Short mmCIF file of C-alpha atoms and ligand atoms in Angstrom, two decimals:
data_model
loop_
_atom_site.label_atom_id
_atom_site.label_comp_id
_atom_site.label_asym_id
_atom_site.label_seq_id
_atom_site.Cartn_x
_atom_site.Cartn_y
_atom_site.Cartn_z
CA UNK A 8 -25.17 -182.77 -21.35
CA UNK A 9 -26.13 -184.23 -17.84
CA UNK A 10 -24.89 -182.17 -15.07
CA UNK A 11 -22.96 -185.08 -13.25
CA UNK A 12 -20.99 -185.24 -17.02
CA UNK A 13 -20.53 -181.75 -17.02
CA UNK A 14 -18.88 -181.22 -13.80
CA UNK A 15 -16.38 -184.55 -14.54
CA UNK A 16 -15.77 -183.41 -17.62
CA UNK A 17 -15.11 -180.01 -16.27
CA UNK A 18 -12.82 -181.57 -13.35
CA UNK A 19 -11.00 -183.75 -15.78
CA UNK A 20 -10.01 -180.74 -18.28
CA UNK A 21 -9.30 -178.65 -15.07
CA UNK A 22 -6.02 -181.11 -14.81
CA UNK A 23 -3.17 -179.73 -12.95
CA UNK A 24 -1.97 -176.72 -15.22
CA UNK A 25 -2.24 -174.10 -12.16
CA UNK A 26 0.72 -176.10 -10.48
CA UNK A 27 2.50 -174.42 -13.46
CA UNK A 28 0.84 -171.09 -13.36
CA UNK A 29 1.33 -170.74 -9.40
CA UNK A 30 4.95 -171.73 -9.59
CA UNK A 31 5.40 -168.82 -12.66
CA UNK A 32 3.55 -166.27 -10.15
CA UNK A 33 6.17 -164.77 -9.16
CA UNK A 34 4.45 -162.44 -6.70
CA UNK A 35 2.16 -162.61 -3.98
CA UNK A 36 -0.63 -160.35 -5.78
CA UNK A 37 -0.13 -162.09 -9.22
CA UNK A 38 -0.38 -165.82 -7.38
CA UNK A 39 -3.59 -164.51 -5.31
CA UNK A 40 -5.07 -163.60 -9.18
CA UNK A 41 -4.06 -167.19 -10.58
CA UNK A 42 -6.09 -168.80 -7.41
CA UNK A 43 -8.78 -166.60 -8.75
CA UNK A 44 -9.35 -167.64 -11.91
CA UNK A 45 -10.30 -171.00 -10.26
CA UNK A 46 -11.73 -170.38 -7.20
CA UNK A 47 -12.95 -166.67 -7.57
CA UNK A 48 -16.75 -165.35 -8.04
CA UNK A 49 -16.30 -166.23 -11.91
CA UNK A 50 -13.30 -169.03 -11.72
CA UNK A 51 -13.32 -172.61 -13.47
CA UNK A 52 -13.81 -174.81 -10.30
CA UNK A 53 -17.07 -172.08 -8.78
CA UNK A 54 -18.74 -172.56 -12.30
CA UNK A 55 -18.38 -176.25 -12.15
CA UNK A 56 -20.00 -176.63 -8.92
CA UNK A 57 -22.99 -173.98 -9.85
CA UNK A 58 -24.02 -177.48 -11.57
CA UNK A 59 -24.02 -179.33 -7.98
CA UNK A 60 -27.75 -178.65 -7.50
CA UNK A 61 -28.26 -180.25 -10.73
CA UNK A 62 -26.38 -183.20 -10.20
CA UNK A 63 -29.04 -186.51 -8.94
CA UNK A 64 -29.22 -187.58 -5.78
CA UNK A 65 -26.61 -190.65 -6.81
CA UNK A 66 -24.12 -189.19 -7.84
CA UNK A 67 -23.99 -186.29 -5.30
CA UNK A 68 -21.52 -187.67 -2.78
CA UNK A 69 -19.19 -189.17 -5.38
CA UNK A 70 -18.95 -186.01 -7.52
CA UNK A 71 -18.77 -183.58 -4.00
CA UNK A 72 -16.13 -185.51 -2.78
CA UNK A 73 -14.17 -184.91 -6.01
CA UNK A 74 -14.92 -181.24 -5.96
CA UNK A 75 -13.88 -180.35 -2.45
CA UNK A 76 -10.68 -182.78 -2.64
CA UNK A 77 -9.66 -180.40 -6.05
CA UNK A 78 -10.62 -177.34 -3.66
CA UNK A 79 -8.36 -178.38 -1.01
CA UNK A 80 -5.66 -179.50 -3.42
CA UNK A 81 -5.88 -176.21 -5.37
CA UNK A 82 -5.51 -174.70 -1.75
CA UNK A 83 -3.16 -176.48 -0.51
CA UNK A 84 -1.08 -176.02 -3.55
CA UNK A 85 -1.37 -172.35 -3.03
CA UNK A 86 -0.42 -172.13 0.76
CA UNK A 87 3.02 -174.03 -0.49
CA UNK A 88 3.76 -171.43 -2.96
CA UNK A 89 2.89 -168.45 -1.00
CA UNK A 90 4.97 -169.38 2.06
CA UNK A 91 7.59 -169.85 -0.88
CA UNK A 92 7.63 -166.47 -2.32
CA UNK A 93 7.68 -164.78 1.80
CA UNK A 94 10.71 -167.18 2.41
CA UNK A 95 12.58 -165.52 -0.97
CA UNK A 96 11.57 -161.91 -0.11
CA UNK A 97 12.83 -162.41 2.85
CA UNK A 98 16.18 -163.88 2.01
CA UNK A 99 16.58 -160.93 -0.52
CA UNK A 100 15.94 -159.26 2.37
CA UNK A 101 18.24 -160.55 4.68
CA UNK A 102 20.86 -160.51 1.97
CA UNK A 103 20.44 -157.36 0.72
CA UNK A 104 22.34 -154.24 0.94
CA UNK A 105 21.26 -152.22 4.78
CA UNK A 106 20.27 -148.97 2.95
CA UNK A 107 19.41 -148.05 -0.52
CA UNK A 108 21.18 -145.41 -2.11
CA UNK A 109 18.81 -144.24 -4.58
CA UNK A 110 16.53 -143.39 -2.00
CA UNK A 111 15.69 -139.58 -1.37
CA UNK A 112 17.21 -138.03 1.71
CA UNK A 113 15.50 -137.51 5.31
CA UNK A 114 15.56 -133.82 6.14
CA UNK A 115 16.44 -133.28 9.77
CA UNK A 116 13.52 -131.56 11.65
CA UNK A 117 14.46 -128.14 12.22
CA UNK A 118 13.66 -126.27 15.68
CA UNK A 119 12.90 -123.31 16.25
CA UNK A 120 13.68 -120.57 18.72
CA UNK A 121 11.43 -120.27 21.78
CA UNK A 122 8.53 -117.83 22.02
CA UNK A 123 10.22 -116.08 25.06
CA UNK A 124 13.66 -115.80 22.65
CA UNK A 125 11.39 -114.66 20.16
CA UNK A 126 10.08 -111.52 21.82
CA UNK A 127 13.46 -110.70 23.76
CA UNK A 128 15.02 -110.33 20.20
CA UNK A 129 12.01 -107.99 19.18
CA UNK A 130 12.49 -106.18 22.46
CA UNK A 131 16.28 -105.50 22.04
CA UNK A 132 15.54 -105.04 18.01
CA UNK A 133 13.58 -102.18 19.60
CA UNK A 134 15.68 -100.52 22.03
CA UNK A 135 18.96 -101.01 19.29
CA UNK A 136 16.98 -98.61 16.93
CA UNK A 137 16.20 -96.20 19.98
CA UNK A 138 20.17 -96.13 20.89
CA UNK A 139 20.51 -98.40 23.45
CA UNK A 140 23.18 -101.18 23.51
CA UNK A 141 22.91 -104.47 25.04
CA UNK A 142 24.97 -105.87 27.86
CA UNK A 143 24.48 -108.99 29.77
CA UNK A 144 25.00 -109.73 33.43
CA UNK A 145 25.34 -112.95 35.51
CA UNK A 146 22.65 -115.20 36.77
CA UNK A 147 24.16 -115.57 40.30
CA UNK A 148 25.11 -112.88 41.38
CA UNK A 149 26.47 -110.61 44.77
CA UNK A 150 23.83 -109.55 47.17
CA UNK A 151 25.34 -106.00 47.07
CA UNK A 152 24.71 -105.86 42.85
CA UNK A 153 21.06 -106.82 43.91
CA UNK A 154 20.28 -105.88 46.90
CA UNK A 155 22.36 -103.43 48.63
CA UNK A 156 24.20 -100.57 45.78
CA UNK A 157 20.47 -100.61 44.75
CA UNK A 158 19.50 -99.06 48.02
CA UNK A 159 17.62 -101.94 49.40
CA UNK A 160 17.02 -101.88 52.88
CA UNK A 161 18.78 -104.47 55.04
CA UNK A 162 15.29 -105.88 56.23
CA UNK A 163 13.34 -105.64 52.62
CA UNK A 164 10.86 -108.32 52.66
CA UNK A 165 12.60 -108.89 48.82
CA UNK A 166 15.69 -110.01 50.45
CA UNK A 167 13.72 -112.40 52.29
CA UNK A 168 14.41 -116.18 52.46
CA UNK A 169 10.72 -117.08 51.11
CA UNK A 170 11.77 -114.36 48.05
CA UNK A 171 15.23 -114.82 47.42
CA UNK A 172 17.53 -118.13 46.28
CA UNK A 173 20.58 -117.41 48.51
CA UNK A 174 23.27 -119.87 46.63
CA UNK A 175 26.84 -120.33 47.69
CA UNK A 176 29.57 -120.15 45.44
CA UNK A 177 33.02 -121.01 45.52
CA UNK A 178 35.09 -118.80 45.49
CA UNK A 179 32.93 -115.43 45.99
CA UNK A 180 34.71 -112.96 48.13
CA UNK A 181 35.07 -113.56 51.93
CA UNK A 182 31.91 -112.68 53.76
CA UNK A 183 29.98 -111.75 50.40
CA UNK A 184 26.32 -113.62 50.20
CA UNK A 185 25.20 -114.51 46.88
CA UNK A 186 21.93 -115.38 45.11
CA UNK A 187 20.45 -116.11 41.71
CA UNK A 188 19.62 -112.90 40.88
CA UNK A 189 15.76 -111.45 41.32
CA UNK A 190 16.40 -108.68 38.74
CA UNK A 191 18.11 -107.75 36.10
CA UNK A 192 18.14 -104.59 37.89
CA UNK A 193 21.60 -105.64 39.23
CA UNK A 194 22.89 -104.80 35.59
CA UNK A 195 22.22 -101.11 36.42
CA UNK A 196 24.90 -101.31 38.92
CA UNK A 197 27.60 -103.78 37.48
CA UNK A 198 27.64 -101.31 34.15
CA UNK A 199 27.14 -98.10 36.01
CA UNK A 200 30.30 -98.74 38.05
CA UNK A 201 32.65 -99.56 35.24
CA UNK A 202 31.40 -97.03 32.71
CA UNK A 203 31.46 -93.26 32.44
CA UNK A 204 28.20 -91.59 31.80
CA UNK A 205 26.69 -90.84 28.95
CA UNK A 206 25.23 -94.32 28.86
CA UNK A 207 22.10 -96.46 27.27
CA UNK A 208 22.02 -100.01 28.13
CA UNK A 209 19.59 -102.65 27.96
CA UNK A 210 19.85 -105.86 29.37
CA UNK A 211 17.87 -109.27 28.60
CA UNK A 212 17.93 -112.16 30.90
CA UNK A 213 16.49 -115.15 33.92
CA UNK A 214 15.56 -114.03 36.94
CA UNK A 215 14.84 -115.99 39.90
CA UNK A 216 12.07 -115.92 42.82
CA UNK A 217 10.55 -118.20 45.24
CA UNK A 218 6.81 -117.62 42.96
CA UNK A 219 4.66 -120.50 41.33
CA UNK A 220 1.28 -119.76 39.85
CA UNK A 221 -0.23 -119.23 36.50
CA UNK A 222 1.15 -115.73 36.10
CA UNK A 223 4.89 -116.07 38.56
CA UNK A 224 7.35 -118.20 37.74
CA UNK A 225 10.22 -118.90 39.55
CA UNK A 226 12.48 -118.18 36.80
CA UNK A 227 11.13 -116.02 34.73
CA UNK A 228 12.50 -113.25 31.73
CA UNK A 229 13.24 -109.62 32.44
CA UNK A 230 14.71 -107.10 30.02
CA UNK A 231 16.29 -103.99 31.77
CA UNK A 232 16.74 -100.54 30.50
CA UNK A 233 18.51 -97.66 32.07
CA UNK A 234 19.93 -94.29 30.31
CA UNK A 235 22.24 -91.67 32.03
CA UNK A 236 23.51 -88.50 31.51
CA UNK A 237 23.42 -84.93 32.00
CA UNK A 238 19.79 -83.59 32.61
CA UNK A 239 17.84 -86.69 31.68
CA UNK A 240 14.20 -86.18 33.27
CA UNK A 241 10.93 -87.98 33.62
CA UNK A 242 10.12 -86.94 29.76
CA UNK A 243 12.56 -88.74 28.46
CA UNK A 244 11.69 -91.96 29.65
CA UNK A 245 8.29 -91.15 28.82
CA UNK A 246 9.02 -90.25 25.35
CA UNK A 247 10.88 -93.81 24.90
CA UNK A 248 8.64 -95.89 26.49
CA UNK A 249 6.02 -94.33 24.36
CA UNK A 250 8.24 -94.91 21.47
CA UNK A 251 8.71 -98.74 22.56
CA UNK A 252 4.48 -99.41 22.95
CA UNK A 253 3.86 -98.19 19.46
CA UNK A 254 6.97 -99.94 17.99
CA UNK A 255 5.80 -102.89 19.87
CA UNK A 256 1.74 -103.72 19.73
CA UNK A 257 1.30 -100.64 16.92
CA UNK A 258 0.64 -97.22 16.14
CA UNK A 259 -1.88 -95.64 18.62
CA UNK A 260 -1.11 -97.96 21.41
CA UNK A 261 -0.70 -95.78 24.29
CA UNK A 262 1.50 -95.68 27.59
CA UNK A 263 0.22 -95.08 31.26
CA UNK A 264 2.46 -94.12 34.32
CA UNK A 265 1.15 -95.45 37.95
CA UNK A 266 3.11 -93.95 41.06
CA UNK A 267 4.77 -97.08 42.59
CA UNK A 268 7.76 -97.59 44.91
CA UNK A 269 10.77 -99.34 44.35
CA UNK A 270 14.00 -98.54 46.59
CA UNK A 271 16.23 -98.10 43.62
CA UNK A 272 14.50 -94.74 41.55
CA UNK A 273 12.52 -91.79 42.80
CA UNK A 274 10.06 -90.99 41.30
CA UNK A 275 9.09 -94.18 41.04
CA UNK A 276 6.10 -95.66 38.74
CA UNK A 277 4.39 -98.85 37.07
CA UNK A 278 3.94 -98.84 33.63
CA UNK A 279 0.32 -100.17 31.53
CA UNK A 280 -0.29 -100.32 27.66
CA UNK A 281 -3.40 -100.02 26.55
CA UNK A 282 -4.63 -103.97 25.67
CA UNK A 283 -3.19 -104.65 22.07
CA UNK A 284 -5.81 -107.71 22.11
CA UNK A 285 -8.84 -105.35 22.47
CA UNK A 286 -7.29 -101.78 21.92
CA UNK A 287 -8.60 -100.46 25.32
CA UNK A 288 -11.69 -101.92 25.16
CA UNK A 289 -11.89 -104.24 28.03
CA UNK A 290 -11.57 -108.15 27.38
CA UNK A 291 -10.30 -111.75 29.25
CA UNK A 292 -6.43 -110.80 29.06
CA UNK A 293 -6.43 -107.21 30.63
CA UNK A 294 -9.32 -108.10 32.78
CA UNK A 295 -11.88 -106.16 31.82
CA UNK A 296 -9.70 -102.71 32.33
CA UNK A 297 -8.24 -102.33 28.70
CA UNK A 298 -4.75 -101.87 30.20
CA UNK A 299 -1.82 -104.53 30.97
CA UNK A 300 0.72 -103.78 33.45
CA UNK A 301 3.85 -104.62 31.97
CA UNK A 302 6.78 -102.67 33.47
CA UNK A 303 8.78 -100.85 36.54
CA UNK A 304 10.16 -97.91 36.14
CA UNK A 305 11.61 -94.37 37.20
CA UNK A 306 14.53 -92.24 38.17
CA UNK A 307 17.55 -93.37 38.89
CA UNK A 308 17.83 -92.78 43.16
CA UNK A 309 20.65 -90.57 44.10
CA UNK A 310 21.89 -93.20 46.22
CA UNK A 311 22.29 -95.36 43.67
CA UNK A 312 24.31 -93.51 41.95
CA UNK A 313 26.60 -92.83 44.50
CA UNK A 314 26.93 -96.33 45.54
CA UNK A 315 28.10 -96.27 41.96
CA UNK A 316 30.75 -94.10 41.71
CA UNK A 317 28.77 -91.37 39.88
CA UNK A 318 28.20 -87.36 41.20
CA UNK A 319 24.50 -86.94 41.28
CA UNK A 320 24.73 -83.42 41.19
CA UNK A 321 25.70 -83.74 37.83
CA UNK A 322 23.78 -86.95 36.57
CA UNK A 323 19.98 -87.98 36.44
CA UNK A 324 18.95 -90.74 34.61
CA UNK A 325 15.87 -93.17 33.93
CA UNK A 326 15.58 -97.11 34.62
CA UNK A 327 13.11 -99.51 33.58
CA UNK A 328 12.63 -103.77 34.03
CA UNK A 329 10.33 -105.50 32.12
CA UNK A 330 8.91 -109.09 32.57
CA UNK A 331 8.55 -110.71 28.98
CA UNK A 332 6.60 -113.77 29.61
CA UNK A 333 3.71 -111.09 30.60
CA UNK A 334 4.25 -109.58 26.66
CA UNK A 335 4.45 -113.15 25.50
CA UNK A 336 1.72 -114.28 26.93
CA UNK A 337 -0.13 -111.28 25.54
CA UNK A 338 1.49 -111.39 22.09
CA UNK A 339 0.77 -115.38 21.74
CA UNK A 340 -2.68 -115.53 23.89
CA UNK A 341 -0.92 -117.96 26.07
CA UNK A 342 -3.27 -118.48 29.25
CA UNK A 343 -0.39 -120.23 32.11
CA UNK A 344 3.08 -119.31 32.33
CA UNK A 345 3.99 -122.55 33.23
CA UNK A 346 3.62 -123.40 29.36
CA UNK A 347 6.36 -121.98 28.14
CA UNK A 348 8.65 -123.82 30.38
CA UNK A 349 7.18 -127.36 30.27
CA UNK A 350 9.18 -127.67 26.85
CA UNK A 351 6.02 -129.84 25.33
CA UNK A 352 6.91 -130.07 21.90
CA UNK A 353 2.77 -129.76 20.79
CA UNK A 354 2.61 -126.40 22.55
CA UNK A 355 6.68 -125.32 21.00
CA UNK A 356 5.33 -126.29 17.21
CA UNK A 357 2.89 -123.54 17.74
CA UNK A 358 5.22 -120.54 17.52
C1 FA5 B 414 11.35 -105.27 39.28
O1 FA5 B 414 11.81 -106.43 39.17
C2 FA5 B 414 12.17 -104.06 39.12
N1 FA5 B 414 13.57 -104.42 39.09
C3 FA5 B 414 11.74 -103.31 37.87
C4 FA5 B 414 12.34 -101.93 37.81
C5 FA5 B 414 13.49 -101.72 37.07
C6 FA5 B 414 11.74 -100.85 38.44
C7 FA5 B 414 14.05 -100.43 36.98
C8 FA5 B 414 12.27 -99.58 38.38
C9 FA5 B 414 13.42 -99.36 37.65
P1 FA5 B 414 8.89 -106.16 39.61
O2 FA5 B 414 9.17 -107.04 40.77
O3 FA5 B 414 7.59 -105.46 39.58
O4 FA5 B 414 10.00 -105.03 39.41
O5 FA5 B 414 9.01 -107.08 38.29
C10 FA5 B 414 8.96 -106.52 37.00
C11 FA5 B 414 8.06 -107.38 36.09
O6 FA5 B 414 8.51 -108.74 36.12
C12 FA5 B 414 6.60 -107.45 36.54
O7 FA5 B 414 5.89 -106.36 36.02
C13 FA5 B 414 6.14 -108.75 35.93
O8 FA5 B 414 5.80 -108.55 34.57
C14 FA5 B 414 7.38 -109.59 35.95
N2 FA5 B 414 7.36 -110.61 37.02
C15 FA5 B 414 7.55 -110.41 38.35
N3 FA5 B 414 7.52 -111.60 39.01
C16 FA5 B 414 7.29 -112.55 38.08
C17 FA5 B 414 7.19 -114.00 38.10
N4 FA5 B 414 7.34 -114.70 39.22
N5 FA5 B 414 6.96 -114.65 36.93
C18 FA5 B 414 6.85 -113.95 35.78
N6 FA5 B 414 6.97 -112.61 35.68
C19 FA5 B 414 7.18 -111.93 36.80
#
């Protein structure tokens, strides 16, 4: 058969069924395969013009002209019923119930508590087992609490104005200064002048100071410890400290007392664990040394007690504060502080 026969005969059988089949298409994907089957790699209308080249020079125009007007009808044919089945969907849309009950629930994210809760409820897990209740005290607190029953000196640089958030409160008692408290060392005295020795207390909680680096915040997480009663000595609070380390960061992990000052015990001493990260070795966290400085501590100062209401002729007993972002920090291998308190919910997801 000649070519230019072929194609018109081709074209003429073509006819206009696909109106029908693109009308029954009653989705997008199942239209798109109907246009196929005409205008695809292997559809009627591609085959037909594979037979152009053949086609003489006569008839060329006449029979191209058909072919591209059935191209453009076929398309145009398709762009009405394609708009057609978006304009249903999205009346069922419109029209359609807002939800869907048969689809599955959306679980709520849960949170999580924060790394700093997370060790203070190891800490006190700790000192519970070791016989030690926990008490809390307030954030803002009476200079006297934390300054002056603790045998501070009136001129301590601690007390100073580039240390110290001196707050005023309503209703504190006439002449009485008050701060947000720079220690929970203030605990010591609120519980040590309502209670009757024996005692065991520890305390978790903010503190406050005028710091801001990489290692001092200026609020910050201490958890204090203090025990009292008849002939307590420096052994003891050896013995539980020791007992805290190894509970802590392990068996083995061992407990170092420096001689350092603080107004409020005598003997007074800073505490170091050996480096849980590199057991004593030496490495970026303890600096090289293979210890961490984690704690003050010592014994209770006479005066204390007797700013206290307690005879100490009779009474000895040990105190100790420790910061927790310092253990956190060592526990998570957090590098700055400041993380923990930026509440950046990539760094939280972490813990
Ligand atoms: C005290 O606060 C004493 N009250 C501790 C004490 C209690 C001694 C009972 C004796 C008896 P110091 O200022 O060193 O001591 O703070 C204790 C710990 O808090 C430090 O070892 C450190 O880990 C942490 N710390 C201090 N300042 C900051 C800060 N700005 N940010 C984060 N942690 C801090």
């Amino acid at each position: 058969m000649e070519p230019t026969q072929a194609i018109e005969e081709a074209l003429d059988s073509f006819g206009r069924q696909y109106l029908a089949a693109f009308a029954a298409a009653s989705t997008e994907q199942a239209l798109r395969d109907e246009r196929a089957q005409l205008l695809g790699k292997k559809g009627a209308l591609t085959e037909a013009l594979k037979l152009m080249g053949k086609v003489p020079a006569a008839d060329r125009k006449r029979i191209g002209e058909r072919v591209n007007a059935e191209k453009a009808a076929v398309d145009a044919a398709f762009d009405e019923r394609l708009r057609a089945l978006h304009a249903e969907a999205r009346a069922r849309e419109l029209t359609a119930r807002p939800y869907d009950l048969s689809l599955p629930g959306r679980a709520p994210a849960r949170g999580h508590r924060h790394p700093i809760s997370l060790v203070i409820d190891d800490l006190l897990g700790i000192f519970r087992d070791l016989g030690f209740v926990v008490v809390e005290g307030p954030l803002v607190e009476l200079e006297e609490n934390n300054f002056t029953k603790l045998a501070f000196p009136p001129d301590h640089p601690a007390t100073d104005m580039q240390d110290t958030f001196w707050v005023d409160v309503a209703g504190a008692p006439p002449g009485a200064r008050t701060l947000l408290r720079t220690h929970t060392s203030s605990v010591q005295v609120r519980e040590m002048s309502r209670r009757t020795p024996p005692m065991a207390i520890v305390s978790p909680g903010a503190v406050f100071r005028r710091d801001d680096d990489a290692t001092h915040s200026p609020m910050f997480h201490q958890v204090e410890g203090f025990l009292v009663d008849r002939g307590v000595s420096m052994a003891d609070l050896r013995g539980v400290l020791a007992a805290f380390a190894e509970r802590l960061f392990g068996p083995g992990t061992k407990t170092r007392l420096r001689p350092s000052y603080f107004p409020f015990v005598e003997p007074g001493a800073e505490v170091d664990l050996s480096c849980a990260l590199c057991a004593g070795s030496g490495c970026r966290v303890c600096k090289g040394t293979g210890w961490l400085e984690v704690l003050g501590c010592g014994m209770i100062h006479p005066e204390v007690f007797t700013h206290c209401g307690i005879d100490p002729e009779e009474t000895t007993g040990f105190a100790f504060g420790l910061g927790v972002e310092r253990l956190a920090m060592m526990r998570y291998g957090v590098p700055d502080l400041r993380l923990m308190f930026e509440n950046d919910p990539r760094f939280l997801a972490q813990f």
